[in-house]
PDB file of C-alpha atoms in Angstrom:
ATOM      1  CA  UNK A  27     -22.139   4.709 105.330  1.00  0.00           C
ATOM      2  CA  UNK A  28     -23.700   7.458 103.712  1.00  0.00           C
ATOM      3  CA  UNK A  29     -20.006   9.139 103.742  1.00  0.00           C
ATOM      4  CA  UNK A  30     -18.342   5.883 102.156  1.00  0.00           C
ATOM      5  CA  UNK A  31     -21.207   6.024  99.697  1.00  0.00           C
ATOM      6  CA  UNK A  32     -20.792   9.750  98.785  1.00  0.00           C
ATOM      7  CA  UNK A  33     -16.742   9.472  98.558  1.00  0.00           C
ATOM      8  CA  UNK A  34     -16.569   6.341  96.562  1.00  0.00           C
ATOM      9  CA  UNK A  35     -19.085   8.463  94.066  1.00  0.00           C
ATOM     10  CA  UNK A  36     -16.905  11.154  93.676  1.00  0.00           C
ATOM     11  CA  UNK A  37     -13.593   8.949  93.340  1.00  0.00           C
ATOM     12  CA  UNK A  38     -15.119   7.000  90.388  1.00  0.00           C
ATOM     13  CA  UNK A  39     -17.028  10.501  88.647  1.00  0.00           C
ATOM     14  CA  UNK A  40     -13.585  11.861  89.097  1.00  0.00           C
ATOM     15  CA  UNK A  41     -11.936   8.947  86.861  1.00  0.00           C
ATOM     16  CA  UNK A  42     -15.048   9.228  84.584  1.00  0.00           C
ATOM     17  CA  UNK A  43     -14.349  13.135  83.929  1.00  0.00           C
ATOM     18  CA  UNK A  44     -14.843  14.339  80.283  1.00  0.00           C
ATOM     19  CA  UNK A  45     -12.287  16.487  79.000  1.00  0.00           C
ATOM     20  CA  UNK A  46     -13.092  19.860  78.329  1.00  0.00           C
ATOM     21  CA  UNK A  47     -14.774  20.692  74.591  1.00  0.00           C
ATOM     22  CA  UNK A  48     -12.846  22.896  72.743  1.00  0.00           C
ATOM     23  CA  UNK A  49     -14.194  26.292  71.511  1.00  0.00           C
ATOM     24  CA  UNK A  50     -15.968  26.260  68.735  1.00  0.00           C
ATOM     25  CA  UNK A  51     -14.751  29.758  67.640  1.00  0.00           C
ATOM     26  CA  UNK A  52     -11.127  28.464  67.978  1.00  0.00           C
ATOM     27  CA  UNK A  53     -12.390  25.034  65.810  1.00  0.00           C
ATOM     28  CA  UNK A  54     -13.334  28.114  63.451  1.00  0.00           C
ATOM     29  CA  UNK A  55      -9.997  29.687  63.489  1.00  0.00           C
ATOM     30  CA  UNK A  56      -8.042  26.416  62.848  1.00  0.00           C
ATOM     31  CA  UNK A  57     -10.469  26.261  59.590  1.00  0.00           C
ATOM     32  CA  UNK A  58      -9.732  29.588  58.147  1.00  0.00           C
ATOM     33  CA  UNK A  59      -6.373  29.222  58.482  1.00  0.00           C
ATOM     34  CA  UNK A  60      -6.309  25.908  56.481  1.00  0.00           C
ATOM     35  CA  UNK A  61      -8.182  27.819  53.593  1.00  0.00           C
ATOM     36  CA  UNK A  62      -6.305  30.649  53.617  1.00  0.00           C
ATOM     37  CA  UNK A  63      -3.114  28.540  53.256  1.00  0.00           C
ATOM     38  CA  UNK A  64      -4.923  26.305  50.817  1.00  0.00           C
ATOM     39  CA  UNK A  65      -5.736  29.529  48.590  1.00  0.00           C
ATOM     40  CA  UNK A  66      -2.033  31.074  48.715  1.00  0.00           C
ATOM     41  CA  UNK A  67      -1.124  27.872  48.084  1.00  0.00           C
ATOM     42  CA  UNK A  68      -3.380  27.402  44.854  1.00  0.00           C
ATOM     43  CA  UNK A  69      -2.242  30.983  43.771  1.00  0.00           C
ATOM     44  CA  UNK A  70       1.326  30.417  44.115  1.00  0.00           C
ATOM     45  CA  UNK A  71       1.315  26.996  42.317  1.00  0.00           C
ATOM     46  CA  UNK A  72      -0.913  28.862  39.628  1.00  0.00           C
ATOM     47  CA  UNK A  73       1.861  31.904  39.050  1.00  0.00           C
ATOM     48  CA  UNK A  74       4.771  29.231  39.164  1.00  0.00           C
ATOM     49  CA  UNK A  75       2.958  27.322  36.050  1.00  0.00           C
ATOM     50  CA  UNK A  76       2.124  30.703  34.301  1.00  0.00           C
ATOM     51  CA  UNK A  77       5.720  31.467  34.916  1.00  0.00           C
ATOM     52  CA  UNK A  78       7.060  28.276  33.512  1.00  0.00           C
ATOM     53  CA  UNK A  79       4.832  28.714  30.295  1.00  0.00           C
ATOM     54  CA  UNK A  80       5.908  32.017  29.603  1.00  0.00           C
ATOM     55  CA  UNK A  81       9.625  31.117  30.203  1.00  0.00           C
ATOM     56  CA  UNK A  82       8.826  27.913  27.882  1.00  0.00           C
ATOM     57  CA  UNK A  83       7.370  30.460  24.983  1.00  0.00           C
ATOM     58  CA  UNK A  84      10.486  32.763  24.866  1.00  0.00           C
ATOM     59  CA  UNK A  85      12.796  30.251  25.028  1.00  0.00           C
ATOM     60  CA  UNK A  86      11.229  28.429  21.893  1.00  0.00           C
ATOM     61  CA  UNK A  87      10.645  31.800  20.470  1.00  0.00           C
ATOM     62  CA  UNK A  88      12.975  32.218  17.214  1.00  0.00           C
ATOM     63  CA  UNK A  89      15.998  34.889  17.157  1.00  0.00           C
ATOM     64  CA  UNK A  90      15.063  36.316  13.364  1.00  0.00           C
ATOM     65  CA  UNK A  91      11.679  38.158  13.307  1.00  0.00           C
ATOM     66  CA  UNK A  92      12.197  39.296   8.819  1.00  0.00           C
ATOM     67  CA  UNK A  93       8.714  37.214   8.781  1.00  0.00           C
ATOM     68  CA  UNK A  94       4.968  39.468   8.655  1.00  0.00           C
ATOM     69  CA  UNK A  95       1.766  38.727   8.908  1.00  0.00           C
ATOM     70  CA  UNK A  96      -0.873  41.229   8.009  1.00  0.00           C
ATOM     71  CA  UNK A  97      -4.587  40.638   8.418  1.00  0.00           C
ATOM     72  CA  UNK A  98      -7.475  41.711   7.243  1.00  0.00           C
ATOM     73  CA  UNK A  99     -10.442  41.184  10.174  1.00  0.00           C
ATOM     74  CA  UNK A 100     -14.021  40.959   8.753  1.00  0.00           C
ATOM     75  CA  UNK A 101     -17.441  39.912  10.264  1.00  0.00           C
ATOM     76  CA  UNK A 102     -18.939  41.545  12.700  1.00  0.00           C
ATOM     77  CA  UNK A 103     -16.905  43.068  16.046  1.00  0.00           C
ATOM     78  CA  UNK A 104     -17.217  39.404  18.312  1.00  0.00           C
ATOM     79  CA  UNK A 105     -16.476  37.750  15.018  1.00  0.00           C
ATOM     80  CA  UNK A 106     -13.474  40.206  14.431  1.00  0.00           C
ATOM     81  CA  UNK A 107     -12.268  39.822  18.298  1.00  0.00           C
ATOM     82  CA  UNK A 108     -12.350  36.230  17.591  1.00  0.00           C
ATOM     83  CA  UNK A 109     -10.383  36.009  14.564  1.00  0.00           C
ATOM     84  CA  UNK A 110      -7.884  38.860  15.987  1.00  0.00           C
ATOM     85  CA  UNK A 111      -7.211  36.282  18.542  1.00  0.00           C
ATOM     86  CA  UNK A 112      -7.016  33.319  15.960  1.00  0.00           C
ATOM     87  CA  UNK A 113      -4.048  35.389  14.157  1.00  0.00           C
ATOM     88  CA  UNK A 114      -2.162  36.071  17.112  1.00  0.00           C
ATOM     89  CA  UNK A 115      -1.917  32.301  17.753  1.00  0.00           C
ATOM     90  CA  UNK A 116      -1.054  31.261  13.971  1.00  0.00           C
ATOM     91  CA  UNK A 117       1.493  34.362  14.290  1.00  0.00           C
ATOM     92  CA  UNK A 118       2.890  32.053  17.233  1.00  0.00           C
ATOM     93  CA  UNK A 119       2.637  28.956  15.737  1.00  0.00           C
ATOM     94  CA  UNK A 120       4.683  30.104  12.542  1.00  0.00           C
ATOM     95  CA  UNK A 121       6.836  31.808  14.022  1.00  0.00           C
ATOM     96  CA  UNK A 122       5.752  35.532  12.509  1.00  0.00           C
ATOM     97  CA  UNK A 123       5.970  39.011  13.585  1.00  0.00           C
ATOM     98  CA  UNK A 124       1.877  40.178  13.267  1.00  0.00           C
ATOM     99  CA  UNK A 125       0.840  43.920  12.165  1.00  0.00           C
ATOM    100  CA  UNK A 126      -1.645  45.070  14.259  1.00  0.00           C
ATOM    101  CA  UNK A 127      -4.861  43.969  11.926  1.00  0.00           C
ATOM    102  CA  UNK A 128      -7.107  45.887   9.382  1.00  0.00           C
ATOM    103  CA  UNK A 129     -10.634  45.964  10.081  1.00  0.00           C
ATOM    104  CA  UNK A 130     -13.311  45.162   8.524  1.00  0.00           C
ATOM    105  CA  UNK A 131     -14.458  48.461   6.314  1.00  0.00           C
ATOM    106  CA  UNK A 132     -17.113  46.909   3.740  1.00  0.00           C
ATOM    107  CA  UNK A 133     -18.398  42.965   4.334  1.00  0.00           C
ATOM    108  CA  UNK A 134     -19.897  43.481   7.294  1.00  0.00           C
ATOM    109  CA  UNK A 135     -19.025  46.378   9.573  1.00  0.00           C
ATOM    110  CA  UNK A 136     -18.884  49.286   7.250  1.00  0.00           C
ATOM    111  CA  UNK A 137     -17.368  51.301   9.602  1.00  0.00           C
ATOM    112  CA  UNK A 138     -14.080  53.900   9.026  1.00  0.00           C
ATOM    113  CA  UNK A 139     -13.025  53.007  12.241  1.00  0.00           C
ATOM    114  CA  UNK A 140      -9.358  51.838  12.276  1.00  0.00           C
ATOM    115  CA  UNK A 141      -8.118  49.212  15.273  1.00  0.00           C
ATOM    116  CA  UNK A 142      -6.861  51.889  17.249  1.00  0.00           C
ATOM    117  CA  UNK A 143     -10.044  53.239  17.380  1.00  0.00           C
ATOM    118  CA  UNK A 144     -11.967  50.579  18.864  1.00  0.00           C
ATOM    119  CA  UNK A 145      -8.959  48.576  21.047  1.00  0.00           C
ATOM    120  CA  UNK A 146      -6.101  49.836  23.107  1.00  0.00           C
ATOM    121  CA  UNK A 147      -3.582  49.107  20.543  1.00  0.00           C
ATOM    122  CA  UNK A 148      -0.522  49.732  22.994  1.00  0.00           C
ATOM    123  CA  UNK A 149      -2.248  47.653  25.339  1.00  0.00           C
ATOM    124  CA  UNK A 150      -2.414  45.158  23.209  1.00  0.00           C
ATOM    125  CA  UNK A 151       1.012  44.521  21.579  1.00  0.00           C
ATOM    126  CA  UNK A 152       2.331  45.126  25.434  1.00  0.00           C
ATOM    127  CA  UNK A 153       0.583  42.600  26.912  1.00  0.00           C
ATOM    128  CA  UNK A 154       1.549  40.388  24.487  1.00  0.00           C
ATOM    129  CA  UNK A 155       5.098  41.116  23.582  1.00  0.00           C
ATOM    130  CA  UNK A 156       6.231  37.597  25.806  1.00  0.00           C
ATOM    131  CA  UNK A 157       4.524  35.402  23.333  1.00  0.00           C
ATOM    132  CA  UNK A 158       4.280  36.912  19.998  1.00  0.00           C
ATOM    133  CA  UNK A 159       6.496  40.256  18.362  1.00  0.00           C
ATOM    134  CA  UNK A 160       3.468  42.633  17.561  1.00  0.00           C
ATOM    135  CA  UNK A 161       4.285  45.898  15.304  1.00  0.00           C
ATOM    136  CA  UNK A 162       2.003  48.843  14.150  1.00  0.00           C
ATOM    137  CA  UNK A 163       2.500  48.666  10.267  1.00  0.00           C
ATOM    138  CA  UNK A 164       4.707  46.944   8.130  1.00  0.00           C
ATOM    139  CA  UNK A 165       8.018  48.187   7.821  1.00  0.00           C
ATOM    140  CA  UNK A 166       8.883  50.577   5.027  1.00  0.00           C
ATOM    141  CA  UNK A 167      11.506  48.025   3.607  1.00  0.00           C
ATOM    142  CA  UNK A 168       8.689  45.960   3.543  1.00  0.00           C
ATOM    143  CA  UNK A 169       5.484  47.795   1.797  1.00  0.00           C
ATOM    144  CA  UNK A 170       6.970  47.372  -1.824  1.00  0.00           C
ATOM    145  CA  UNK A 171       8.044  42.935  -1.857  1.00  0.00           C
ATOM    146  CA  UNK A 172       5.863  40.386  -3.195  1.00  0.00           C
ATOM    147  CA  UNK A 173       3.366  38.804  -0.798  1.00  0.00           C
ATOM    148  CA  UNK A 174       1.336  35.516  -0.381  1.00  0.00           C
ATOM    149  CA  UNK A 175      -2.225  35.565  -0.257  1.00  0.00           C
ATOM    150  CA  UNK A 176      -3.229  33.345   2.313  1.00  0.00           C
ATOM    151  CA  UNK A 177      -7.007  31.975   2.932  1.00  0.00           C
ATOM    152  CA  UNK A 178      -6.473  30.039   5.739  1.00  0.00           C
ATOM    153  CA  UNK A 179      -8.554  27.041   5.827  1.00  0.00           C
ATOM    154  CA  UNK A 180     -11.272  26.900   8.554  1.00  0.00           C
ATOM    155  CA  UNK A 181     -11.429  24.737  11.480  1.00  0.00           C
ATOM    156  CA  UNK A 182      -7.626  24.089  10.486  1.00  0.00           C
ATOM    157  CA  UNK A 183      -5.718  22.329  13.349  1.00  0.00           C
ATOM    158  CA  UNK A 184      -2.436  23.687  14.277  1.00  0.00           C
ATOM    159  CA  UNK A 185      -0.537  21.029  12.011  1.00  0.00           C
ATOM    160  CA  UNK A 186      -1.842  23.021   9.338  1.00  0.00           C
ATOM    161  CA  UNK A 187      -0.358  25.787  10.344  1.00  0.00           C
ATOM    162  CA  UNK A 188       3.107  24.275  11.064  1.00  0.00           C
ATOM    163  CA  UNK A 189       2.467  23.182   7.078  1.00  0.00           C
ATOM    164  CA  UNK A 190       1.378  26.489   6.424  1.00  0.00           C
ATOM    165  CA  UNK A 191       5.529  27.825   7.416  1.00  0.00           C
ATOM    166  CA  UNK A 192       6.765  26.640   4.567  1.00  0.00           C
ATOM    167  CA  UNK A 193       5.516  29.543   2.415  1.00  0.00           C
ATOM    168  CA  UNK A 194       8.418  31.323   4.435  1.00  0.00           C
ATOM    169  CA  UNK A 195      10.493  30.125   1.759  1.00  0.00           C
ATOM    170  CA  UNK A 196       9.855  32.028  -0.889  1.00  0.00           C
ATOM    171  CA  UNK A 197       8.000  34.769   1.120  1.00  0.00           C
ATOM    172  CA  UNK A 198       8.728  37.710   3.739  1.00  0.00           C
ATOM    173  CA  UNK A 199       5.513  38.748   4.264  1.00  0.00           C
ATOM    174  CA  UNK A 200       2.159  36.676   3.917  1.00  0.00           C
ATOM    175  CA  UNK A 201      -1.487  38.294   3.763  1.00  0.00           C
ATOM    176  CA  UNK A 202      -4.817  37.141   5.606  1.00  0.00           C
ATOM    177  CA  UNK A 203      -7.767  38.640   3.751  1.00  0.00           C
ATOM    178  CA  UNK A 204      -9.736  37.060   6.311  1.00  0.00           C
ATOM    179  CA  UNK A 205      -9.193  36.384  10.369  1.00  0.00           C
ATOM    180  CA  UNK A 206     -12.424  34.504  10.785  1.00  0.00           C
ATOM    181  CA  UNK A 207      -9.745  30.809  10.707  1.00  0.00           C
ATOM    182  CA  UNK A 208     -11.575  29.358  13.737  1.00  0.00           C
ATOM    183  CA  UNK A 209      -8.774  27.714  14.673  1.00  0.00           C
ATOM    184  CA  UNK A 210      -9.425  24.448  15.527  1.00  0.00           C
ATOM    185  CA  UNK A 211      -9.325  22.971  19.486  1.00  0.00           C
ATOM    186  CA  UNK A 212      -8.407  19.586  19.115  1.00  0.00           C
ATOM    187  CA  UNK A 213      -5.014  19.757  18.616  1.00  0.00           C
ATOM    188  CA  UNK A 214      -3.967  22.836  19.922  1.00  0.00           C
ATOM    189  CA  UNK A 215      -1.323  22.563  22.953  1.00  0.00           C
ATOM    190  CA  UNK A 216      -1.992  23.953  26.201  1.00  0.00           C
ATOM    191  CA  UNK A 217       0.181  27.210  25.471  1.00  0.00           C
ATOM    192  CA  UNK A 218      -1.510  28.222  22.166  1.00  0.00           C
ATOM    193  CA  UNK A 219      -4.746  27.951  23.613  1.00  0.00           C
ATOM    194  CA  UNK A 220      -3.908  30.640  27.081  1.00  0.00           C
ATOM    195  CA  UNK A 221      -2.564  32.617  24.266  1.00  0.00           C
ATOM    196  CA  UNK A 222      -5.522  32.632  22.482  1.00  0.00           C
ATOM    197  CA  UNK A 223      -7.216  33.117  26.106  1.00  0.00           C
ATOM    198  CA  UNK A 224      -5.022  35.792  27.373  1.00  0.00           C
ATOM    199  CA  UNK A 225      -5.580  38.153  24.246  1.00  0.00           C
ATOM    200  CA  UNK A 226      -9.369  37.990  23.901  1.00  0.00           C
ATOM    201  CA  UNK A 227     -10.010  38.338  27.844  1.00  0.00           C
ATOM    202  CA  UNK A 228      -6.595  40.434  28.293  1.00  0.00           C
ATOM    203  CA  UNK A 229      -5.145  42.260  25.507  1.00  0.00           C
ATOM    204  CA  UNK A 230      -8.309  43.379  23.363  1.00  0.00           C
ATOM    205  CA  UNK A 231      -9.191  45.590  25.694  1.00  0.00           C
ATOM    206  CA  UNK A 232     -11.277  48.782  23.953  1.00  0.00           C
ATOM    207  CA  UNK A 233      -9.327  51.946  23.845  1.00  0.00           C
ATOM    208  CA  UNK A 234      -9.381  54.576  26.410  1.00  0.00           C
ATOM    209  CA  UNK A 235     -12.587  56.801  25.139  1.00  0.00           C
ATOM    210  CA  UNK A 236     -14.894  53.644  24.230  1.00  0.00           C
ATOM    211  CA  UNK A 237     -14.109  52.470  28.237  1.00  0.00           C
ATOM    212  CA  UNK A 238     -14.543  56.225  29.736  1.00  0.00           C
ATOM    213  CA  UNK A 239     -18.260  56.051  27.720  1.00  0.00           C
ATOM    214  CA  UNK A 240     -19.071  52.614  29.510  1.00  0.00           C
ATOM    215  CA  UNK A 241     -18.294  54.233  32.421  1.00  0.00           C
ATOM    216  CA  UNK A 242     -20.792  57.076  32.181  1.00  0.00           C
TER     217      UNK A 242
END
């Protein structure tokens, strides 16, 4: 009788045998692989979006670059940095070649430093060449021609600068005495907003001597 009960009990437990659990480290590996795959997919999609944005900007860019925008930045260093990036965006909107901005030497800054003294001029031009054409100085043949002097309205939207493009009918050069346009954010397409960010956080590096000094 005892042997029969033991056999029945053994048969019952064999039918209810619980499958072995997966090792915790195996689950961790699966989770890690999933996270890595998700990260790679995200980075690839971001790269594709950036490539499309750059391609669209280049396709929309006009072929005639005989319109020049000259700028005198004003205010303190931070204000000038923001203003310069606004002017990069304005040059893009108005389909103009931007001449490397002059820095304020009188009203607030009161310093003889040039753009190239403070910022890496070559990097600034090179890093934005896919968006805006930038030159170090106005061509000699353009220096003596009449130019429009325009104080752009503060907090103006993109449509305002599109309207200002009418000035190109009468002038080849527009001079902007102040760069503190504070370009409004409420009417900017994504590609222009990205351009401002690229200028501020990537294009405007400090000059090599300043970078070296900062690392000491």
